[in-house]
Coordinates of C-alpha atoms in Angstrom, one line a residue:
M1 CA 0.0 0.0 0.0
S2 CA 1.3 3.4 -0.9
S3 CA 2.0 5.9 1.9
S4 CA 0.1 9.1 2.1
P5 CA 1.7 12.2 0.5
W6 CA 0.5 14.2 3.5
E7 CA 2.6 12.3 6.1
K8 CA 4.7 14.6 8.2
D9 CA 8.0 12.9 7.4
D10 CA 7.4 13.3 3.6
K11 CA 9.0 16.2 1.8
T12 CA 5.6 17.2 0.5
S13 CA 3.9 17.4 3.8
L14 CA 0.5 18.8 4.7
K15 CA 2.0 22.3 5.5
N16 CA 3.1 22.5 1.8
A17 CA -0.3 21.7 0.4
P18 CA -2.3 24.5 -1.4
E19 CA -3.7 26.7 1.4
E20 CA -7.3 26.7 0.2
H21 CA -7.3 22.9 0.1
T22 CA -5.6 22.2 3.5
E23 CA -8.7 21.2 5.4
V24 CA -9.8 18.8 2.7
S25 CA -6.4 17.2 2.3
R26 CA -6.1 16.8 6.0
S27 CA -9.4 14.9 6.2
V28 CA -8.4 12.7 3.3
S29 CA -5.0 12.0 4.8
N30 CA -6.6 10.8 8.1
L31 CA -8.1 7.8 6.1
S32 CA -5.2 7.1 3.8
K33 CA -3.4 4.3 5.7
S34 CA -6.3 2.2 6.8
H35 CA -8.5 2.5 3.8
S36 CA -6.2 2.3 0.7
I37 CA -6.6 6.0 -0.3
T38 CA -3.7 7.6 -2.0
V39 CA -3.4 11.1 -3.5
D40 CA -0.5 12.4 -5.4
L41 CA 0.2 16.0 -4.2
T42 CA 1.0 17.2 -7.7
K43 CA -2.4 15.9 -8.9
F44 CA -4.4 16.9 -5.9
R45 CA -5.4 20.4 -7.1
A46 CA -6.2 19.0 -10.6
L47 CA -8.7 16.4 -9.2
F48 CA -11.1 19.0 -7.8
G49 CA -14.3 19.1 -9.8
Q50 CA -13.3 16.1 -11.9
D51 CA -15.6 13.1 -12.7
I52 CA -16.0 10.9 -9.6
G53 CA -14.8 7.9 -11.6
K54 CA -11.5 9.5 -12.6
I55 CA -10.9 10.6 -9.0
L56 CA -11.6 7.0 -7.7
M57 CA -9.1 5.6 -10.3
E58 CA -6.5 8.0 -8.9
T59 CA -7.2 7.7 -5.2
A60 CA -8.8 4.2 -4.7
S61 CA -7.1 2.3 -7.5
L62 CA -10.4 1.6 -9.2
K63 CA -9.8 -0.6 -12.2
P64 CA -10.8 1.0 -15.6
E65 CA -12.7 -2.2 -16.6
H66 CA -14.8 -2.0 -13.4
L67 CA -15.5 1.7 -14.0
A68 CA -16.6 0.9 -17.6
E69 CA -18.9 -1.8 -16.5
A70 CA -20.5 0.4 -13.8
Q71 CA -21.0 3.2 -16.4
F72 CA -22.7 0.7 -18.7
I73 CA -25.1 -0.4 -15.9
K74 CA -25.7 3.2 -15.0
Q75 CA -26.5 4.1 -18.7
E76 CA -29.0 1.2 -18.8
Q77 CA -30.7 2.3 -15.6
G78 CA -30.7 6.0 -16.7
G79 CA -29.0 7.1 -13.5
D80 CA -26.7 9.9 -12.5
E81 CA -23.3 10.2 -10.8
E82 CA -24.8 9.1 -7.5
T83 CA -26.2 5.9 -9.2
L84 CA -22.6 5.2 -10.5
S85 CA -21.3 5.5 -7.0
D86 CA -24.0 3.1 -5.7
I87 CA -23.1 0.5 -8.4
L88 CA -19.4 0.7 -7.5
L89 CA -20.2 0.2 -3.8
K90 CA -22.7 -2.6 -4.5
K91 CA -20.1 -4.5 -6.6
K92 CA -17.6 -3.9 -3.8
W93 CA -15.1 -2.4 -6.3
I94 CA -14.6 0.5 -3.9
T95 CA -15.3 1.0 -0.1
E96 CA -17.6 3.6 1.4
K97 CA -14.6 5.4 2.9
Q98 CA -12.9 5.6 -0.5
L99 CA -16.0 7.1 -2.0
L100 CA -16.3 9.7 0.8
A101 CA -12.7 10.7 0.2
A102 CA -13.3 11.0 -3.5
L103 CA -16.4 13.2 -2.9
S104 CA -14.4 15.3 -0.5
I105 CA -11.8 15.9 -3.2
Q106 CA -14.3 16.5 -6.0
L107 CA -16.4 19.0 -4.1
N108 CA -13.5 20.5 -2.1
I109 CA -15.4 19.8 1.1
P110 CA -13.8 18.2 4.2
M111 CA -15.1 14.9 5.6
V112 CA -16.9 14.9 9.0
E113 CA -14.7 14.2 12.0
D114 CA -15.3 11.0 14.0
G115 CA -17.9 11.4 16.7
L116 CA -19.5 14.6 15.3
M117 CA -22.6 12.8 13.9
A118 CA -23.6 11.6 17.4
Q119 CA -23.8 15.2 18.6
A120 CA -26.9 16.2 16.5
T121 CA -29.8 17.1 18.7
P122 CA -33.6 17.7 18.2
E123 CA -33.1 21.5 18.2
F124 CA -31.3 21.2 14.9
I125 CA -33.7 19.0 13.0
S126 CA -36.7 20.9 14.3
K127 CA -35.7 23.9 12.2
I128 CA -36.0 22.0 8.9
P129 CA -38.8 19.8 7.5
I130 CA -38.1 16.1 7.8
N131 CA -39.1 15.5 4.2
F132 CA -36.6 18.1 3.0
A133 CA -33.8 16.5 5.1
K134 CA -34.6 13.0 3.6
K135 CA -35.0 14.2 0.1
F136 CA -31.5 15.8 -0.1
V137 CA -30.0 13.4 2.6
I138 CA -28.8 16.4 4.5
V139 CA -28.8 17.2 8.2
P140 CA -27.3 19.9 10.5
I141 CA -25.1 18.3 13.2
K142 CA -23.3 21.1 15.0
K143 CA -23.5 24.9 15.6
T144 CA -20.5 27.1 16.3
G145 CA -21.4 30.8 16.8
R146 CA -23.7 31.7 13.8
T147 CA -22.5 28.8 11.6
Y148 CA -24.2 25.4 11.3
M149 CA -22.1 22.4 10.2
I150 CA -24.2 20.5 7.6
A151 CA -23.6 16.8 6.7
I152 CA -24.1 16.0 3.1
S153 CA -23.5 12.8 1.1
S154 CA -23.6 13.8 -2.6
R155 CA -23.3 16.7 -5.1
K156 CA -27.1 16.9 -5.3
A157 CA -27.3 18.1 -1.7
L158 CA -25.3 21.2 -2.5
S159 CA -28.3 22.6 -4.3
A160 CA -30.1 22.6 -0.9
V161 CA -27.4 24.5 1.0
D162 CA -28.7 28.0 0.1
D163 CA -32.2 26.9 1.1
L164 CA -30.8 25.8 4.5
K165 CA -29.2 29.3 5.0
I166 CA -32.7 30.7 4.8
L167 CA -34.3 28.0 7.0
L168 CA -31.7 28.2 9.7
K169 CA -31.1 32.0 9.3
S170 CA -27.4 31.3 9.7
D171 CA -24.3 30.6 7.7
V172 CA -23.7 26.9 6.9
K173 CA -20.5 24.9 6.4
P174 CA -21.0 21.5 4.6
V175 CA -19.0 18.4 5.5
I176 CA -19.0 15.0 3.8
A177 CA -20.6 12.0 5.6
S178 CA -22.0 8.7 4.5
K179 CA -25.6 8.4 3.4
S180 CA -26.3 5.7 6.0
E181 CA -24.9 7.9 8.8
I182 CA -27.0 10.9 7.8
I183 CA -30.2 8.9 7.5
D184 CA -29.6 7.3 10.9
V185 CA -29.1 10.8 12.4
I186 CA -32.3 12.0 10.8
N187 CA -34.3 9.1 12.1
R188 CA -32.8 9.2 15.6
V189 CA -33.2 12.9 16.1
Y190 CA -36.7 13.1 14.4
N191 CA -37.8 10.3 16.7
Q192 CA -36.7 12.3 19.7
A193 CA -38.2 15.5 18.4
T194 CA -41.6 14.0 17.9
R195 CA -41.4 12.3 21.4
A196 CA -41.9 8.8 19.9
S197 CA -42.7 6.6 22.9
E198 CA -41.2 3.1 23.3
N199 CA -44.6 2.1 24.7
L200 CA -47.0 2.1 21.7
N201 CA -49.9 1.0 23.8
Q202 CA -49.6 4.0 26.0
D203 CA -49.6 6.3 22.9
L204 CA -52.8 4.6 21.6
M205 CA -54.6 4.9 24.9
E206 CA -53.8 8.6 25.0
D207 CA -55.1 9.1 21.5
L208 CA -58.2 7.0 22.2
E209 CA -59.0 9.2 25.1
A210 CA -58.3 12.4 23.2
Q211 CA -60.3 11.5 20.2
N212 CA -63.0 9.5 22.1
L213 CA -62.6 6.6 19.7
E214 CA -64.5 4.3 22.1
N215 CA -67.7 5.9 20.9
V216 CA -67.1 5.3 17.2
N217 CA -69.2 2.6 15.5
L218 CA -66.3 0.4 14.3
N219 CA -68.4 -1.9 12.2
E220 CA -69.4 0.7 9.6
T221 CA -66.7 0.6 6.9
Q222 CA -67.8 3.9 5.4
D223 CA -67.3 5.8 8.7
L224 CA -64.0 4.2 9.1
L225 CA -62.7 5.6 5.8
E226 CA -64.2 9.1 6.1
S227 CA -64.0 9.9 9.8
E228 CA -61.3 12.1 11.2
D229 CA -61.4 10.1 14.4
E230 CA -59.4 7.4 12.7
A231 CA -56.2 9.4 12.8
P232 CA -55.2 7.7 16.0
I233 CA -55.4 4.3 14.3
I234 CA -53.3 5.5 11.3
R235 CA -50.7 6.8 13.7
L236 CA -50.8 3.6 15.7
V237 CA -50.2 1.4 12.6
N238 CA -47.5 3.7 11.3
A239 CA -45.8 3.7 14.7
L240 CA -46.2 -0.1 14.9
L241 CA -44.4 -0.6 11.6
F242 CA -41.7 1.9 12.5
Q243 CA -41.1 0.2 15.9
A244 CA -40.9 -3.2 14.2
V245 CA -38.2 -2.0 11.8
K246 CA -36.4 -0.3 14.6
E247 CA -36.4 -3.5 16.7
R248 CA -35.3 -5.6 13.7
A249 CA -38.6 -7.7 13.8
S250 CA -39.1 -10.1 11.0
D251 CA -42.8 -10.6 11.6
I252 CA -45.7 -8.7 13.3
H253 CA -48.5 -10.8 14.7
I254 CA -51.9 -9.2 15.5
E255 CA -53.9 -11.8 17.4
P256 CA -57.5 -11.3 18.6
G257 CA -58.7 -13.0 21.8
E258 CA -62.2 -13.2 23.2
K259 CA -61.8 -10.0 25.3
D260 CA -58.5 -8.7 24.3
L261 CA -56.1 -8.0 21.4
S262 CA -52.4 -8.9 21.4
V263 CA -49.6 -7.6 19.2
R264 CA -46.3 -9.6 19.1
F265 CA -43.0 -9.1 17.2
R266 CA -40.8 -12.0 16.1
I267 CA -37.3 -10.8 16.8
D268 CA -34.3 -13.1 16.1
G269 CA -36.7 -16.0 15.6
V270 CA -38.6 -15.6 18.9
L271 CA -42.0 -14.0 19.5
F272 CA -42.4 -11.2 22.1
E273 CA -45.6 -9.4 23.1
V274 CA -45.1 -5.6 22.6
M275 CA -48.6 -4.3 23.3
K276 CA -52.3 -5.1 24.0
P277 CA -54.5 -2.5 22.2
P278 CA -58.1 -2.1 23.3
K279 CA -60.4 -4.8 21.9
K280 CA -62.7 -2.1 20.4
A281 CA -59.8 -0.9 18.2
Q282 CA -59.5 -4.4 16.6
N283 CA -61.7 -3.8 13.5
S284 CA -60.1 -0.4 12.9
I285 CA -56.5 -1.8 13.0
S286 CA -57.5 -4.7 10.7
S287 CA -59.2 -2.4 8.2
R288 CA -56.3 0.1 8.1
I289 CA -53.8 -2.7 7.4
K290 CA -56.1 -4.2 4.7
I291 CA -56.4 -0.7 3.0
M292 CA -52.6 -0.4 3.0
A293 CA -52.3 -4.0 1.5
E294 CA -55.1 -3.3 -1.1
L295 CA -57.2 -6.1 0.3
D296 CA -61.0 -6.2 0.5
I297 CA -61.9 -4.6 3.8
A298 CA -65.5 -5.8 3.6
E299 CA -64.5 -9.5 3.3
K300 CA -63.8 -11.0 6.7
R301 CA -64.9 -14.6 6.0
I302 CA -62.0 -15.9 4.0
P303 CA -58.2 -15.6 4.2
Q304 CA -56.5 -12.9 2.1
D305 CA -53.0 -12.2 1.1
G306 CA -51.5 -8.9 0.1
R307 CA -48.4 -6.8 0.0
I308 CA -47.4 -3.4 1.3
R309 CA -44.4 -1.5 -0.1
I310 CA -43.4 1.5 2.0
K311 CA -40.4 3.5 3.2
I312 CA -39.7 3.5 6.9
G313 CA -36.9 5.6 8.2
G314 CA -35.4 6.0 4.7
R315 CA -35.4 2.2 4.1
D316 CA -37.4 0.4 1.5
V317 CA -39.5 -2.2 3.3
D318 CA -41.6 -4.9 1.7
I319 CA -44.3 -6.3 3.8
R320 CA -46.3 -9.5 3.1
V321 CA -49.7 -9.4 4.7
S322 CA -51.8 -12.5 5.5
T323 CA -55.2 -12.4 7.2
L324 CA -57.0 -15.4 8.6
P325 CA -60.6 -15.4 10.0
T326 CA -60.9 -16.8 13.6
S327 CA -63.7 -17.1 16.0
H328 CA -62.7 -13.9 17.7
G329 CA -61.9 -11.8 14.6
E330 CA -59.3 -11.6 11.9
R331 CA -55.8 -12.7 12.7
I332 CA -53.1 -10.8 10.8
V333 CA -49.5 -11.6 10.3
M334 CA -47.1 -9.2 8.5
R335 CA -43.7 -10.4 7.4
L336 CA -41.2 -7.6 7.0
L337 CA -38.3 -7.6 4.5
D338 CA -35.9 -4.7 4.7
T339 CA -34.7 -4.8 1.0
T340 CA -31.9 -2.3 1.7
N341 CA -30.3 -4.5 4.3
V342 CA -30.0 -7.9 2.7
V343 CA -26.7 -9.7 2.7
L344 CA -25.9 -10.9 -0.8
D345 CA -22.3 -12.0 -0.4
L346 CA -21.4 -15.6 0.5
K347 CA -18.4 -14.4 2.5
D348 CA -20.7 -12.5 4.9
L349 CA -23.0 -15.4 5.7
G350 CA -20.7 -17.0 8.3
F351 CA -19.5 -20.1 6.5
D352 CA -16.6 -22.2 7.8
P353 CA -13.6 -21.8 5.3
S354 CA -14.1 -25.4 4.0
Q355 CA -17.8 -24.9 3.6
L356 CA -17.3 -21.6 1.7
A357 CA -14.8 -23.3 -0.6
G358 CA -17.3 -26.1 -1.2
I359 CA -20.2 -23.8 -2.0
E360 CA -18.1 -21.6 -4.3
K361 CA -17.2 -24.8 -6.2
V362 CA -20.8 -25.9 -6.4
V363 CA -22.2 -22.5 -7.7
N364 CA -19.6 -22.5 -10.5
L365 CA -20.7 -25.9 -11.9
N366 CA -22.4 -26.1 -15.3
H367 CA -25.3 -28.5 -14.3
G368 CA -26.8 -30.3 -11.3
I369 CA -29.1 -29.5 -8.4
F370 CA -28.0 -27.7 -5.3
L371 CA -30.7 -27.9 -2.5
V372 CA -30.8 -25.7 0.6
T373 CA -33.0 -27.2 3.4
G374 CA -34.3 -26.0 6.8
P375 CA -37.5 -24.8 8.5
T376 CA -39.3 -21.6 7.5
G377 CA -37.4 -18.6 8.5
S378 CA -34.0 -20.2 8.5
G379 CA -32.5 -18.0 5.8
K380 CA -32.7 -20.4 2.9
T381 CA -33.8 -17.8 0.4
T382 CA -31.0 -15.3 1.5
T383 CA -28.4 -18.1 0.9
L384 CA -29.8 -18.8 -2.6
Y385 CA -29.8 -15.1 -3.5
A386 CA -26.2 -14.9 -2.3
C387 CA -25.3 -17.9 -4.5
I388 CA -26.9 -16.3 -7.6
S389 CA -25.3 -12.9 -6.9
K390 CA -21.9 -14.7 -6.8
I391 CA -22.3 -15.9 -10.4
N392 CA -24.5 -13.2 -11.8
S393 CA -23.0 -11.8 -15.0
R394 CA -23.9 -10.7 -18.5
E395 CA -22.6 -14.1 -19.8
L396 CA -25.3 -16.1 -18.0
N397 CA -29.1 -16.2 -18.4
I398 CA -30.4 -16.6 -14.8
I399 CA -34.2 -17.0 -14.3
T400 CA -36.0 -17.6 -11.0
V401 CA -39.6 -18.7 -10.1
E402 CA -40.5 -17.6 -6.5
D403 CA -43.4 -17.3 -4.2
P404 CA -43.1 -14.4 -3.6
V405 CA -40.2 -12.5 -5.2
E406 CA -38.6 -11.1 -2.1
I407 CA -35.6 -9.2 -3.5
Q408 CA -35.3 -7.6 -6.9
L409 CA -32.0 -8.6 -8.5
A410 CA -30.6 -6.6 -11.4
G411 CA -30.0 -8.6 -14.5
I412 CA -32.0 -11.6 -13.4
G413 CA -35.5 -12.7 -14.7
Q414 CA -37.7 -13.3 -11.7
I415 CA -41.2 -14.9 -12.0
Q416 CA -43.8 -14.5 -9.3
V417 CA -46.0 -17.6 -8.7
N418 CA -49.7 -16.9 -9.3
T419 CA -52.0 -19.8 -8.5
K420 CA -55.1 -17.7 -9.7
V421 CA -53.8 -18.1 -13.3
N422 CA -52.3 -21.5 -12.7
L423 CA -48.7 -20.2 -12.7
T424 CA -47.2 -22.7 -10.2
F425 CA -43.7 -23.7 -9.5
A426 CA -44.1 -26.6 -12.0
S427 CA -45.7 -24.6 -14.8
G428 CA -43.3 -21.7 -14.3
L429 CA -40.3 -24.1 -14.4
R430 CA -41.6 -25.6 -17.7
S431 CA -41.8 -22.1 -19.2
I432 CA -38.3 -21.2 -18.0
L433 CA -36.8 -24.1 -19.8
R434 CA -38.1 -22.6 -23.1
Q435 CA -36.2 -19.4 -22.3
D436 CA -32.7 -20.8 -22.8
P437 CA -31.6 -20.5 -19.2
D438 CA -28.1 -21.3 -17.8
V439 CA -29.1 -21.1 -14.2
I440 CA -32.5 -21.7 -12.6
M441 CA -33.7 -21.0 -9.1
V442 CA -37.0 -22.6 -7.9
G443 CA -38.3 -21.1 -4.7
E444 CA -39.3 -24.4 -3.3
I445 CA -39.8 -28.0 -4.4
R446 CA -43.3 -28.8 -3.0
D447 CA -44.4 -31.8 -5.1
L448 CA -43.3 -34.6 -7.3
E449 CA -44.1 -32.7 -10.5
T450 CA -41.8 -29.8 -9.6
A451 CA -39.1 -32.2 -8.4
E452 CA -39.1 -34.2 -11.6
I453 CA -39.0 -31.1 -13.9
A454 CA -36.1 -29.7 -11.8
I455 CA -34.2 -33.0 -12.1
Q456 CA -34.7 -33.2 -15.8
A457 CA -33.5 -29.6 -16.2
S458 CA -30.3 -30.4 -14.3
L459 CA -29.7 -33.5 -16.4
T460 CA -30.0 -31.5 -19.6
G461 CA -27.3 -29.0 -18.8
H462 CA -28.8 -26.5 -16.3
L463 CA -27.6 -25.5 -12.8
V464 CA -30.7 -25.6 -10.6
F465 CA -31.0 -24.1 -7.1
S466 CA -34.0 -24.8 -4.8
T467 CA -35.1 -25.3 -1.3
L468 CA -36.9 -28.1 0.6
H469 CA -38.2 -28.4 4.2
T470 CA -36.2 -31.1 5.9
N471 CA -34.4 -31.3 9.2
D472 CA -30.9 -32.0 7.9
A473 CA -29.0 -32.6 4.6
P474 CA -29.1 -36.5 4.6
S475 CA -32.9 -36.7 5.2
T476 CA -33.4 -34.6 2.1
I477 CA -32.5 -37.6 0.0
T478 CA -35.1 -39.9 1.7
R479 CA -37.6 -37.1 1.4
L480 CA -37.2 -36.9 -2.4
I481 CA -37.5 -40.6 -2.7
D482 CA -40.6 -40.7 -0.5
M483 CA -42.1 -38.0 -2.8
G484 CA -41.8 -40.5 -5.7
V485 CA -38.5 -39.5 -7.4
E486 CA -36.6 -42.6 -8.6
P487 CA -33.3 -43.1 -6.6
F488 CA -31.2 -43.2 -9.8
L489 CA -32.5 -39.7 -10.8
V490 CA -31.7 -38.4 -7.4
S491 CA -28.1 -39.8 -7.4
S492 CA -27.4 -38.5 -10.9
S493 CA -28.7 -35.0 -10.5
L494 CA -27.8 -33.9 -7.0
V495 CA -24.4 -32.1 -6.6
A496 CA -24.8 -30.9 -3.0
I497 CA -27.3 -30.4 -0.2
M498 CA -27.0 -27.9 2.6
A499 CA -29.0 -27.7 5.8
Q500 CA -29.0 -24.5 7.8
R501 CA -30.4 -22.8 10.9
L502 CA -30.2 -19.2 12.3
A503 CA -28.8 -19.0 15.8
R504 CA -29.2 -15.9 17.9
K505 CA -25.9 -14.1 18.7
V506 CA -25.2 -13.4 22.3
C507 CA -25.5 -9.7 23.2
K508 CA -22.0 -8.3 23.6
D509 CA -23.2 -5.5 26.0
C510 CA -24.4 -7.8 28.7
R511 CA -23.0 -11.3 28.1
E512 CA -21.4 -12.9 31.1
T513 CA -18.7 -15.6 31.3
Y514 CA -19.3 -18.9 33.0
K515 CA -17.9 -22.4 33.2
P516 CA -20.2 -25.0 31.5
T517 CA -20.8 -28.4 33.1
A518 CA -19.3 -31.6 31.8
L519 CA -22.8 -32.7 30.7
E520 CA -23.3 -29.5 28.6
L521 CA -19.9 -29.9 26.9
A522 CA -20.6 -33.5 26.1
E523 CA -24.1 -32.7 24.7
I524 CA -22.7 -30.0 22.4
G525 CA -19.7 -32.0 21.4
I526 CA -16.9 -29.8 22.9
S527 CA -13.9 -31.6 24.4
Q528 CA -12.4 -30.7 27.8
D529 CA -9.2 -29.7 26.0
Q530 CA -11.1 -27.2 23.8
A531 CA -13.1 -26.0 26.8
M532 CA -9.9 -25.1 28.7
R533 CA -8.8 -22.8 25.9
T534 CA -12.2 -21.2 25.5
V535 CA -14.2 -18.4 27.2
F536 CA -17.8 -19.4 27.3
Y537 CA -20.7 -16.9 27.5
R538 CA -24.3 -17.1 28.5
A539 CA -27.2 -14.7 27.9
K540 CA -28.1 -12.2 30.6
G541 CA -30.3 -9.4 29.2
C542 CA -30.1 -5.6 29.1
S543 CA -31.9 -2.6 27.4
A544 CA -29.8 -3.0 24.3
C545 CA -31.2 -6.5 23.6
A546 CA -34.7 -6.0 25.0
N547 CA -33.6 -8.1 28.0
T548 CA -33.3 -11.2 25.9
G549 CA -29.6 -11.6 26.1
Y550 CA -29.3 -12.0 22.4
R551 CA -29.0 -9.5 19.5
G552 CA -28.8 -10.4 15.8
R553 CA -28.4 -13.9 14.3
L554 CA -25.8 -15.9 12.4
G555 CA -26.1 -19.0 10.3
I556 CA -25.0 -22.5 11.2
Y557 CA -24.6 -24.9 8.2
E558 CA -24.3 -28.6 7.2
L559 CA -22.9 -28.9 3.7
M560 CA -23.0 -32.3 2.1
P561 CA -21.4 -32.6 -1.3
I562 CA -22.5 -35.7 -3.2
D563 CA -19.6 -37.8 -4.2
E564 CA -19.5 -41.3 -5.8
S565 CA -19.7 -43.2 -2.5
L566 CA -22.8 -41.3 -1.5
R567 CA -24.3 -41.8 -4.9
G568 CA -24.0 -45.5 -4.4
L569 CA -25.9 -45.3 -1.1
I570 CA -28.6 -43.2 -2.8
L571 CA -29.0 -45.8 -5.5
K572 CA -29.6 -48.4 -2.8
A573 CA -32.2 -46.1 -1.2
A574 CA -30.2 -46.1 2.1
D575 CA -31.8 -44.4 5.1
G576 CA -30.8 -40.9 6.3
Q577 CA -28.8 -42.1 9.3
T578 CA -26.6 -44.4 7.1
I579 CA -26.1 -41.5 4.6
K580 CA -25.2 -39.1 7.4
K581 CA -22.7 -41.5 8.9
A582 CA -21.0 -41.9 5.5
A583 CA -20.9 -38.1 4.9
M584 CA -19.4 -37.5 8.4
E585 CA -16.7 -40.0 7.6
L586 CA -15.9 -38.0 4.4
G587 CA -15.5 -34.8 6.5
M588 CA -19.0 -33.2 6.6
I589 CA -19.5 -30.7 9.5
S590 CA -22.9 -31.3 11.1
L591 CA -25.2 -28.5 12.2
R592 CA -24.4 -29.1 15.8
Q593 CA -20.6 -29.2 15.1
D594 CA -20.8 -26.0 13.2
G595 CA -22.8 -24.5 16.1
A596 CA -20.1 -25.7 18.5
N597 CA -17.5 -23.9 16.4
K598 CA -19.5 -20.7 16.7
I599 CA -19.6 -21.2 20.4
L600 CA -15.9 -21.6 20.6
K601 CA -15.5 -18.3 18.7
G602 CA -17.7 -16.5 21.3
H603 CA -20.6 -15.7 18.9
T604 CA -23.4 -17.6 20.7
T605 CA -24.3 -19.8 23.6
I606 CA -24.5 -23.6 24.3
E607 CA -28.1 -23.1 25.2
E608 CA -29.0 -21.5 21.9
I609 CA -27.3 -24.1 19.8
L610 CA -29.0 -26.9 21.7
R611 CA -32.3 -25.2 21.2
I612 CA -32.1 -25.0 17.4
T613 CA -30.5 -28.4 16.8
Q614 CA -32.5 -30.5 19.2
E615 CA -34.0 -32.5 16.3
E616 CA -30.5 -33.7 15.4
L617 CA -30.2 -35.8 18.5
G618 CA -31.2 -38.9 16.7
Y619 CA -28.2 -38.7 14.4
E620 CA -25.5 -37.5 16.9

């Protein structure tokens, strides 16, 4: 890595830089060593105002071919310079710090100093409309005398600086910060400024009392749509969605009882009750959600499915809505997918090095079936998206059939299953085969027809990815045979099977060390020698993790490549236990073993791994 030209022991030190650029060059030099940013002093002045791509090639060693490909994608999308930067970041050809340094040089604006973003307070954000701040991704973070320091993340925001001078009635000084940092500050400070309560039920009760909602006839749909008294319900549902995203909930459950109503969030795979709204608000809440999902609010006798697409806190959130009539009213479940926060890189999914190497080998094959198995909510779809993103290129024709399409992937044809017009996995897969595909992803193999078509596709030169609901990798083979697929077809088409689970990560703010018992170590498969060299943690609970002791999740995996010895067992229709024993002898890491490895690294607890792998006891 080249040293920074601004280092003090260099002949061309910072004090010799052009005076008007000193502050910018100082902020760039602060990042130079740790983030591969280099600026030749003789070229520094010439880079101001230049195209961002040219600056990145000079300062971040961006390869010309990568820049050319990004410009081609930008041209196809009809974007601007900011779109180009987003493409380069998404492709990981540059880092966010390198982009910020390039923007700093291009605009001749220094980068924000560490820690300043946390100093923003409600008094700043209250002076400018929240929509204005989010539109231009711009926020005031500090005031010195009569001058406000303004954080911006793009050239577009410069057009709003003059407007801010009027709004703030002060001078402004822009600094460069990342888009994510600015949006986080806007959301945090706006939340404080509007006095958003952590207790949503208390907010609702105050609104109900203020608006006298108890006296509204909740059964009349027309009144519900027209009455101004419904504002509290709209605010409640909006606050509920915001709170769910803030708490990283994957699902919202609204469950009616005989005399009460319960709202629960699923966070890190576990349900928690967050509030109990008044029973009389049940129909209003249900109708509001159905309006947002474009469902029939008058129909309460049959199940309905819909979708809500909204922005929450600057994030694009896709919400799948399912209603189900029960004896005490409609039960509603909303599944939230934050489309801006989906991991699509195999290296970021937590694979063991040997597992990662095995998967990378599989995804680069020309034909065969790769199956990912596990229960609902175990991250199977995310894994398949990461596999497809790994090989996505203009040289390959990749088509998927899904139910539903959860993430939009550029350059990939994605088909949404629609049973109303008889577009099923099987019929969609048949149509895909007439589209000259190289790679096919089938959301799920649910029946024999889909399984047989997928196998035929793999045998005729296509690489097929799909999922199946089984407990572990070996039992997938017996499941396919039980469905009616001939053993010789299974053995000749399968290239690998991977089972996975999502384990909760122990909260780093409150975790406590302890010494596990010999029984615990034996059950999880950790030897006494390993235990002596390891610090074990157990969950405690604090405000940061909602007193659960866990925050976030990581994957544990069981990858079983299909070699010739396993193909022989499959042809004999061997049971799952026999196949698993043979795979373990060939070096396969089981789910529980992978979980034990994550425990040894301090990521999770023995209790959590035992909880999510309890069904594996029959094979251990």
